[in-house]
Amino acid sequence: MRPIERDLLRFKEIVRGEVKKKAQEFLTREELFGQVEGRLVSIPLPQLELPKIVYGEPLGEGLGLGGPGTEGLGPAGHVPLAELELEEFLDLMGEALRLPRLRPKGEGEVTEEAFRYTTIARKGPRGLRHVRRTLKESLKRALITGEYRPEEPLLVPEREDLRYKAPRSKPRPHAQAVVLFALDVSGSMREEELRLVKTLSFWITLWIKRHFPRLERRYLLHDAEAWEVSEEEFFRAREGGGTRLSSALLLAEEILKGYPEAFYNRYLYHFSDGENWQGDTPLALEALRRLLPTLALYGYAQVQGPYGQGRFLEDLKEALVKEEGLAATEVRDREDLPLALRRLLGG
Amino acid sequence: MRKELRQWAEILRERALAAGLSFPPVLFEEVGPEEMAMLAAYGGFPRRYPHWRWGSEYLRHRETYRYGLGRIYELVVNTHPVRAYLLKGNTLLAQKLVMAHVFAHADSFQNNLAFKPIPKDMHEEMAHHAAFVEKAMERHGARSVEEFLDLALSLENLIDPHAPYIRRPEKEGPEEAEPPKRLRVRPYLDPYVNPPPEPPKEAEEGGRPEPLPPRPTRDILGFLARYAPLAPWQKGILEIIREESLYYVPQAATKILNEGWATYWHTRLLLPLLSPEEALEFAELQAGLLAPHGFNPYRLGYLLLKEVEERWDKGRFGPEYEALPIGERLTYERPTGLGLKQLFQVRTVHTDLSFLDTFLTPEFALRQRLLNPEDLPRFAEAKKALLFRLTNGGYPIVELVDANYGNRGELLLEHAYEGVELDLKKTQAVLENLHRLWGRPVHLKTSAGGKETLLSAGS
């Protein structure tokens, strides 16, 4: 290994340690949110800069004369930049926050056929001819029949020498998923609570995507009624009327019909302040009893609004505590995020 | 290297020598972008001691190139022979330009007085340093050595940049016992070959004890390497960092002058050789190099040298000229043809600081539109700010005043406050590091929030 590679590896190792140390902080760093689509995540790590005795204030700008800062003049002066593959970054975050690995649901694991050209056949199309193997066969034949002359090693493949690359089908675990976010807009969500919801759904999406690269996202809002919206719309602050949690669950059930359980790992997340209309809770619980066995997870996050929170969380826990696939938690402020995230992912 | 390039290197070398430049042999090598990134991270050398910050720099250079945000055309190293690396895949014209540029750098390395005391075998020195640190890592564990390096590197600017230029007279005062003969060896070997003398026993001390250090010193790394209670390998590392910092001092201190000089010469050498097809590409390269964005040392250095050349060609110097009002200076003419001679002299005796101080005039600023005419009264102030940034490489000047502060074996440092305050957070972190090395409390006198302040660590 070249020395510089050794230094680079060590730097990356330090960066990994730093990312893990700062995982909680990164959880709420919104500038990261813009980077999800990219392959790389870059994070400035000023804490890795070696301290030096330097001037504090920028040295006076001198008219148009410009002038160098310490950068470019002193022997150092760049803030170290961590650049990580998104997957690696997520794994580090996952490790630090102890996020659970997601498993495809159910015993009869859904599989799909995947073809890989890993074998050799005697028949096949010309385009898949395997030249090395063909010549090897030819050579073998020539050696056996004594036609081979080392001083003039000419090989003429005959029909039976021809070899072709051939596919072999391999069952692969099926990795498709859908995640559905439902948000209660009945009046108590302000910017601050919405931000918590946004942060949570951002990381939930990333983490599910880490395990199921083919992930579809759907968003719905509800007060007493539920309706589907775009992702952008979902995160806009707004106020609505009363609350019927069941409306969201029924709509979710409807939407999920488009994603058959046999082919999809289905995730449903529900954010609410828990102030449900009294008569509605039994309806919601009943809908959930129907839904739960078909879901990979039902995550319910009760967000503390300015008027406190309702009792749906308690009702939910009481009624369905024994059911599998229920992940319920409450979120009051940023401090709760790491734990809430872990809980919501089933940890 | 390609034959064509070698031929051009020869042509340019001859032309450079004929034009009056003088330089040691120059070895050119073409390298790919990754290797260039490595060399840049290592400060121009193929081998440095193991440390993660090279990795961090390497990553930065590599990514900058990969995303097309910038490329390093050339890297030249002050050794004998001079090593120059060219970026593979550049056009022939770009390589020619770079080679002509390099010959002028090599001329500066050889002739500018700032480079006089700088060792010319730094290739080997750096490799020795690497071997020393690697060995220490094997013996004492990579992590503990790395931790020490982190501490020591945060002190790397606490050197006396003038140290290589100073020859102190032999010790004055009453004859002392003949000091043991010191063998001249590499600095990091020094503590092994020439152990420090036993400290005098208290009873023998008598009279007044010698203060330590005898006079305030900026060479804090050197002081620690001699007196801090450290293991030999730790002292060796301090010496290594000190020596490498000193090596880079003249390079940093002559950046504007050197880049200006090299740009002046590649322009002058190459212009007569351009074919019509090359002219446009040359103009593009030149425009990129001299672009007026931010602070561009190439631009300032080049323009200022051209100014000096013109002034001395037209006799715009001397008391008669100086006495003229500014308006008349712009048109004054007394042909002397001394321009080139003056340029060579400037290249020999100046660093950026004295170069700008001497030649950055209001006339120049006006002509180059660095300044609007109505801002003329603020010129002196702006120039002062610029010179301040160039002083001591832009670092604050810090002296070690007393190593037995309060008679408690504590270190007292003093910042030469000149109107700009320190970054207190970083300074405090450095003091903590210093305290870990010295083992006793450490103080720094400076000015913060407009008042004299004593920062302390460890007390």
Tab-separated table of N, CA and C in Angstrom, chain A residues 2-15 39-40 42 45-85, chain B residues 35 38 41-42 48-52 54-60 62-63 66-67 134 143 146 150 153-154 156-158 252 295 370-371 378-379 382-383 385-386 388-390 393-398 415 420-423 426-427 429-430 433:
chain	number	residue	atom	x	y	z
A	2	ARG	N	0.530	2.222	-0.820
A	2	ARG	CA	1.301	3.455	-0.828
A	2	ARG	C	1.065	4.206	0.482
A	3	PRO	N	2.098	4.918	0.937
A	3	PRO	CA	1.946	5.613	2.232
A	3	PRO	C	0.709	6.512	2.267
A	4	ILE	N	0.429	7.178	1.149
A	4	ILE	CA	-0.687	8.113	1.174
A	4	ILE	C	-2.014	7.374	1.385
A	5	GLU	N	-2.087	6.146	0.875
A	5	GLU	CA	-3.316	5.363	1.073
A	5	GLU	C	-3.479	5.025	2.554
A	6	ARG	N	-2.336	4.739	3.166
A	6	ARG	CA	-2.339	4.466	4.602
A	6	ARG	C	-2.839	5.686	5.372
A	7	ASP	N	-2.356	6.864	4.993
A	7	ASP	CA	-2.795	8.082	5.681
A	7	ASP	C	-4.275	8.341	5.428
A	8	LEU	N	-4.713	8.042	4.206
A	8	LEU	CA	-6.115	8.253	3.855
A	8	LEU	C	-7.010	7.313	4.657
A	9	LEU	N	-6.561	6.044	4.765
A	9	LEU	CA	-7.349	5.082	5.532
A	9	LEU	C	-7.490	5.526	6.977
A	10	ARG	N	-6.366	5.986	7.520
A	10	ARG	CA	-6.400	6.426	8.917
A	10	ARG	C	-7.345	7.620	9.073
A	11	PHE	N	-7.290	8.532	8.106
A	11	PHE	CA	-8.178	9.689	8.159
A	11	PHE	C	-9.632	9.238	8.126
A	12	LYS	N	-9.919	8.303	7.235
A	12	LYS	CA	-11.308	7.831	7.126
A	12	LYS	C	-11.760	7.149	8.419
A	13	GLU	N	-10.797	6.449	9.019
A	13	GLU	CA	-11.120	5.782	10.277
A	13	GLU	C	-11.489	6.818	11.338
A	14	ILE	N	-10.706	7.900	11.378
A	14	ILE	CA	-10.984	8.961	12.346
A	14	ILE	C	-12.335	9.602	12.040
A	15	VAL	N	-12.595	9.807	10.753
A	15	VAL	CA	-13.867	10.403	10.355
A	15	VAL	C	-15.028	9.524	10.808
A	39	ARG	N	-24.833	10.196	-4.033
A	39	ARG	CA	-24.197	8.953	-3.629
A	39	ARG	C	-23.249	9.217	-2.463
A	40	LEU	N	-22.775	10.471	-2.410
A	40	LEU	CA	-21.798	10.817	-1.384
A	40	LEU	C	-22.377	11.844	-0.418
A	42	SER	N	-21.041	14.764	2.123
A	42	SER	CA	-19.843	15.414	2.654
A	42	SER	C	-20.207	16.289	3.837
A	45	LEU	N	-15.825	18.787	9.101
A	45	LEU	CA	-15.552	18.382	10.490
A	45	LEU	C	-14.521	19.325	11.107
A	46	PRO	N	-14.956	20.553	11.439
A	46	PRO	CA	-13.976	21.520	11.959
A	46	PRO	C	-13.297	21.018	13.224
A	47	GLN	N	-13.952	20.109	13.950
A	47	GLN	CA	-13.337	19.636	15.205
A	47	GLN	C	-12.076	18.828	14.938
A	48	LEU	N	-11.868	18.399	13.674
A	48	LEU	CA	-10.651	17.636	13.377
A	48	LEU	C	-9.477	18.537	13.026
A	49	GLU	N	-9.757	19.812	12.820
A	49	GLU	CA	-8.676	20.726	12.489
A	49	GLU	C	-7.749	20.857	13.687
A	50	LEU	N	-6.455	20.753	13.428
A	50	LEU	CA	-5.521	20.902	14.535
A	50	LEU	C	-5.500	22.364	14.957
A	51	PRO	N	-5.677	22.647	16.247
A	51	PRO	CA	-5.723	24.046	16.672
A	51	PRO	C	-4.351	24.698	16.520
A	52	LYS	N	-4.359	25.965	16.194
A	52	LYS	CA	-3.099	26.719	16.148
A	52	LYS	C	-3.370	28.089	16.731
A	53	ILE	N	-2.313	28.752	17.138
A	53	ILE	CA	-2.488	30.137	17.576
A	53	ILE	C	-2.628	30.980	16.328
A	54	VAL	N	-3.833	31.480	16.089
A	54	VAL	CA	-4.096	32.285	14.892
A	54	VAL	C	-4.888	33.520	15.292
A	55	TYR	N	-4.996	34.453	14.361
A	55	TYR	CA	-5.791	35.638	14.617
A	55	TYR	C	-7.267	35.262	14.613
A	56	GLY	N	-8.026	35.940	15.454
A	56	GLY	CA	-9.437	35.639	15.556
A	56	GLY	C	-10.258	36.338	14.497
A	57	GLU	N	-10.089	37.663	14.396
A	57	GLU	CA	-10.902	38.395	13.449
A	57	GLU	C	-10.241	38.334	12.082
A	58	PRO	N	-11.049	38.380	11.024
A	58	PRO	CA	-10.440	38.456	9.707
A	58	PRO	C	-9.628	39.737	9.623
A	59	LEU	N	-8.428	39.624	9.079
A	59	LEU	CA	-7.568	40.790	9.029
A	59	LEU	C	-8.149	41.789	8.040
A	60	GLY	N	-8.213	43.049	8.418
A	60	GLY	CA	-8.920	44.092	7.691
A	60	GLY	C	-8.818	44.011	6.182
A	61	GLU	N	-9.951	44.035	5.519
A	61	GLU	CA	-9.967	44.007	4.059
A	61	GLU	C	-9.449	45.338	3.555
A	62	GLY	N	-8.433	45.316	2.713
A	62	GLY	CA	-7.804	46.566	2.312
A	62	GLY	C	-8.241	47.027	0.946
A	63	LEU	N	-9.306	47.779	0.860
A	63	LEU	CA	-9.790	48.321	-0.408
A	63	LEU	C	-9.839	47.224	-1.459
A	64	GLY	N	-9.410	47.552	-2.667
A	64	GLY	CA	-9.389	46.528	-3.705
A	64	GLY	C	-8.105	45.718	-3.674
A	65	LEU	N	-7.270	45.986	-2.690
A	65	LEU	CA	-5.987	45.308	-2.670
A	65	LEU	C	-6.109	43.856	-2.278
A	66	GLY	N	-7.287	43.510	-1.814
A	66	GLY	CA	-7.481	42.119	-1.409
A	66	GLY	C	-6.472	41.738	-0.360
A	67	GLY	N	-5.987	40.552	-0.462
A	67	GLY	CA	-4.969	40.125	0.485
A	67	GLY	C	-5.297	38.742	0.966
A	68	PRO	N	-4.271	37.957	1.193
A	68	PRO	CA	-4.506	36.579	1.569
A	68	PRO	C	-4.893	36.465	3.034
A	69	GLY	N	-5.735	35.521	3.328
A	69	GLY	CA	-5.929	35.141	4.723
A	69	GLY	C	-4.773	34.231	5.060
A	70	THR	N	-4.865	33.525	6.168
A	70	THR	CA	-3.770	32.596	6.451
A	70	THR	C	-3.795	31.457	5.444
A	71	GLU	N	-4.961	31.248	4.838
A	71	GLU	CA	-5.039	30.170	3.852
A	71	GLU	C	-4.109	30.464	2.689
A	72	GLY	N	-3.406	29.450	2.265
A	72	GLY	CA	-2.529	29.627	1.120
A	72	GLY	C	-1.183	30.202	1.529
A	73	LEU	N	-1.112	30.794	2.704
A	73	LEU	CA	0.178	31.303	3.139
A	73	LEU	C	0.752	30.443	4.242
A	74	GLY	N	-0.049	30.222	5.242
A	74	GLY	CA	0.403	29.347	6.302
A	74	GLY	C	0.477	27.936	5.752
A	75	PRO	N	1.119	27.017	6.491
A	75	PRO	CA	1.271	25.675	5.984
A	75	PRO	C	-0.029	24.856	6.005
A	76	ALA	N	-1.088	25.346	6.630
A	76	ALA	CA	-2.318	24.560	6.615
A	76	ALA	C	-3.495	25.524	6.519
A	77	GLY	N	-4.656	25.118	6.896
A	77	GLY	CA	-5.755	26.049	6.934
A	77	GLY	C	-7.013	25.592	6.231
A	78	HIS	N	-7.178	24.287	6.015
A	78	HIS	CA	-8.422	23.806	5.427
A	78	HIS	C	-9.198	23.000	6.462
A	79	VAL	N	-10.489	23.227	6.496
A	79	VAL	CA	-11.302	22.430	7.392
A	79	VAL	C	-11.415	21.025	6.805
A	80	PRO	N	-11.036	20.018	7.586
A	80	PRO	CA	-11.129	18.658	7.064
A	80	PRO	C	-12.577	18.333	6.675
A	81	LEU	N	-12.703	17.658	5.563
A	81	LEU	CA	-14.014	17.362	5.027
A	81	LEU	C	-14.173	15.850	4.999
A	82	ALA	N	-15.234	15.383	5.631
A	82	ALA	CA	-15.498	13.949	5.574
A	82	ALA	C	-16.314	13.695	4.338
A	83	GLU	N	-15.903	12.737	3.569
A	83	GLU	CA	-16.700	12.389	2.405
A	83	GLU	C	-16.971	10.899	2.469
A	84	LEU	N	-18.233	10.570	2.643
A	84	LEU	CA	-18.577	9.170	2.848
A	84	LEU	C	-19.630	8.745	1.839
A	85	GLU	N	-19.559	7.475	1.478
A	85	GLU	CA	-20.644	6.904	0.702
A	85	GLU	C	-21.897	6.956	1.570
B	35	GLU	N	-1.411	10.903	-8.383
B	35	GLU	CA	-0.070	11.057	-7.861
B	35	GLU	C	0.196	12.533	-7.552
B	38	MET	N	-1.295	13.307	-4.361
B	38	MET	CA	-0.470	12.795	-3.272
B	38	MET	C	0.707	13.733	-3.006
B	41	ALA	N	-0.397	16.842	-1.340
B	41	ALA	CA	-0.719	16.620	0.064
B	41	ALA	C	0.558	16.508	0.895
B	42	TYR	N	1.583	15.888	0.314
B	42	TYR	CA	2.843	15.692	1.021
B	42	TYR	C	3.769	16.900	0.897
B	48	ARG	N	6.435	11.188	3.484
B	48	ARG	CA	6.384	11.977	4.720
B	48	ARG	C	6.059	11.026	5.860
B	49	TYR	N	6.199	11.507	7.050
B	49	TYR	CA	5.866	10.649	8.202
B	49	TYR	C	4.362	10.353	8.189
B	50	PRO	N	3.958	9.217	8.747
B	50	PRO	CA	2.543	8.859	8.680
B	50	PRO	C	1.699	9.804	9.534
B	51	HIS	N	0.717	10.403	8.911
B	51	HIS	CA	-0.235	11.199	9.684
B	51	HIS	C	-1.517	11.376	8.889
B	52	TRP	N	-2.636	11.406	9.589
B	52	TRP	CA	-3.919	11.438	8.879
B	52	TRP	C	-4.149	12.733	8.135
B	54	TRP	N	-2.311	14.260	6.079
B	54	TRP	CA	-1.958	14.118	4.651
B	54	TRP	C	-3.118	13.451	3.931
B	55	GLY	N	-3.709	12.452	4.584
B	55	GLY	CA	-4.833	11.759	3.970
B	55	GLY	C	-5.977	12.717	3.703
B	56	SER	N	-6.226	13.594	4.655
B	56	SER	CA	-7.298	14.573	4.509
B	56	SER	C	-7.024	15.514	3.341
B	57	GLU	N	-5.769	15.994	3.252
B	57	GLU	CA	-5.384	16.882	2.148
B	57	GLU	C	-5.460	16.161	0.805
B	58	TYR	N	-4.996	14.918	0.812
B	58	TYR	CA	-5.004	14.108	-0.406
B	58	TYR	C	-6.430	13.978	-0.931
B	59	LEU	N	-7.320	13.666	-0.040
B	59	LEU	CA	-8.730	13.522	-0.409
B	59	LEU	C	-9.247	14.820	-1.025
B	60	ARG	N	-8.902	15.934	-0.401
B	60	ARG	CA	-9.383	17.225	-0.872
B	60	ARG	C	-8.860	17.510	-2.296
B	62	ARG	N	-7.766	15.352	-4.481
B	62	ARG	CA	-8.293	14.365	-5.425
B	62	ARG	C	-9.706	14.718	-5.840
B	63	GLU	N	-10.526	15.082	-4.858
B	63	GLU	CA	-11.921	15.397	-5.157
B	63	GLU	C	-12.023	16.699	-5.949
B	66	ARG	N	-11.365	15.704	-9.363
B	66	ARG	CA	-12.394	14.824	-9.908
B	66	ARG	C	-13.634	15.606	-10.316
B	67	TYR	N	-13.983	16.602	-9.503
B	67	TYR	CA	-15.181	17.369	-9.815
B	67	TYR	C	-14.869	18.532	-10.745
B	134	GLU	N	8.034	6.288	11.870
B	134	GLU	CA	7.533	4.915	11.740
B	134	GLU	C	8.144	4.010	12.805
B	143	ARG	N	-0.888	4.640	17.906
B	143	ARG	CA	-1.840	5.623	18.439
B	143	ARG	C	-1.174	6.642	19.355
B	146	GLU	N	0.774	8.973	17.244
B	146	GLU	CA	-0.130	9.865	16.513
B	146	GLU	C	-0.668	10.957	17.446
B	150	ASP	N	-0.278	14.943	16.933
B	150	ASP	CA	-1.386	15.907	16.924
B	150	ASP	C	-1.078	17.087	17.848
B	153	LEU	N	1.888	19.098	16.258
B	153	LEU	CA	1.562	19.822	15.029
B	153	LEU	C	0.775	21.096	15.318
B	154	SER	N	0.078	21.106	16.444
B	154	SER	CA	-0.655	22.331	16.743
B	154	SER	C	0.306	23.439	17.191
B	156	GLU	N	3.163	23.874	15.355
B	156	GLU	CA	4.146	23.919	14.264
B	156	GLU	C	4.467	25.340	13.811
B	157	ASN	N	3.595	26.298	14.114
B	157	ASN	CA	3.925	27.674	13.723
B	157	ASN	C	4.650	28.429	14.834
B	158	LEU	N	4.936	27.755	15.942
B	158	LEU	CA	5.666	28.436	17.028
B	158	LEU	C	7.166	28.237	16.841
B	252	ALA	N	6.747	30.184	1.668
B	252	ALA	CA	5.532	30.943	1.966
B	252	ALA	C	5.811	32.441	1.904
B	295	PHE	N	-7.668	36.920	-4.066
B	295	PHE	CA	-6.279	37.334	-4.003
B	295	PHE	C	-5.468	36.374	-4.847
B	370	LEU	N	-6.724	48.850	-8.613
B	370	LEU	CA	-6.889	48.247	-7.303
B	370	LEU	C	-7.572	49.258	-6.393
B	371	LEU	N	-7.657	50.482	-6.880
B	371	LEU	CA	-8.017	51.600	-6.038
B	371	LEU	C	-8.756	52.609	-6.906
B	378	ARG	N	-6.894	56.626	1.492
B	378	ARG	CA	-6.879	55.429	2.342
B	378	ARG	C	-5.839	54.408	1.895
B	379	PHE	N	-5.041	54.801	0.886
B	379	PHE	CA	-4.088	53.836	0.334
B	379	PHE	C	-3.136	53.290	1.391
B	382	ALA	N	-4.691	50.718	3.614
B	382	ALA	CA	-4.948	49.448	2.942
B	382	ALA	C	-3.655	48.675	2.745
B	383	LYS	N	-2.616	49.383	2.382
B	383	LYS	CA	-1.335	48.727	2.163
B	383	LYS	C	-0.814	48.127	3.468
B	385	ALA	N	-2.578	47.046	5.911
B	385	ALA	CA	-3.341	45.842	6.222
B	385	ALA	C	-2.820	44.652	5.419
B	386	LEU	N	-2.513	44.917	4.151
B	386	LEU	CA	-2.000	43.844	3.301
B	386	LEU	C	-0.647	43.359	3.812
B	388	PHE	N	0.449	43.547	6.770
B	388	PHE	CA	0.261	42.859	8.053
B	388	PHE	C	-0.062	41.386	7.817
B	389	ARG	N	-0.897	41.130	6.812
B	389	ARG	CA	-1.246	39.745	6.511
B	389	ARG	C	-0.063	38.925	6.048
B	390	LEU	N	0.892	39.582	5.454
B	390	LEU	CA	2.055	38.855	4.946
B	390	LEU	C	3.128	38.683	6.010
B	393	GLY	N	3.965	35.086	7.850
B	393	GLY	CA	3.081	34.125	7.208
B	393	GLY	C	1.634	34.255	7.643
B	394	GLY	N	1.257	35.437	8.137
B	394	GLY	CA	-0.126	35.636	8.569
B	394	GLY	C	-0.402	35.122	9.973
B	395	TYR	N	0.624	34.620	10.629
B	395	TYR	CA	0.453	34.118	11.999
B	395	TYR	C	0.828	35.190	13.021
B	396	PRO	N	0.205	35.145	14.177
B	396	PRO	CA	0.603	36.065	15.250
B	396	PRO	C	2.028	35.756	15.701
B	397	ILE	N	2.674	36.766	16.206
B	397	ILE	CA	4.041	36.569	16.702
B	397	ILE	C	3.973	36.299	18.201
B	398	VAL	N	4.491	35.159	18.584
B	398	VAL	CA	4.428	34.737	19.984
B	398	VAL	C	5.835	34.409	20.464
B	415	HIS	N	2.192	37.341	23.456
B	415	HIS	CA	1.794	37.636	22.087
B	415	HIS	C	2.102	39.104	21.813
B	420	VAL	N	-4.668	43.305	16.400
B	420	VAL	CA	-5.580	42.233	15.997
B	420	VAL	C	-5.547	41.150	17.064
B	421	GLU	N	-6.725	40.780	17.548
B	421	GLU	CA	-6.756	39.834	18.660
B	421	GLU	C	-6.714	38.395	18.163
B	422	LEU	N	-6.389	37.494	19.102
B	422	LEU	CA	-6.246	36.088	18.761
B	422	LEU	C	-7.607	35.392	18.763
B	423	ASP	N	-7.665	34.260	18.081
B	423	ASP	CA	-8.804	33.367	18.198
B	423	ASP	C	-8.658	32.654	19.550
B	426	LYS	N	-9.146	28.661	19.846
B	426	LYS	CA	-8.046	27.857	19.313
B	426	LYS	C	-6.790	28.056	20.151
B	427	THR	N	-6.542	29.308	20.540
B	427	THR	CA	-5.351	29.575	21.337
B	427	THR	C	-5.390	28.788	22.643
B	429	ALA	N	-6.910	26.009	23.171
B	429	ALA	CA	-6.651	24.594	22.857
B	429	ALA	C	-5.158	24.346	22.686
B	430	VAL	N	-4.474	25.292	22.050
B	430	VAL	CA	-3.028	25.145	21.870
B	430	VAL	C	-2.323	25.177	23.226
B	433	ASN	N	-2.532	21.926	24.856
B	433	ASN	CA	-1.546	21.007	24.273
B	433	ASN	C	-0.149	21.285	24.818
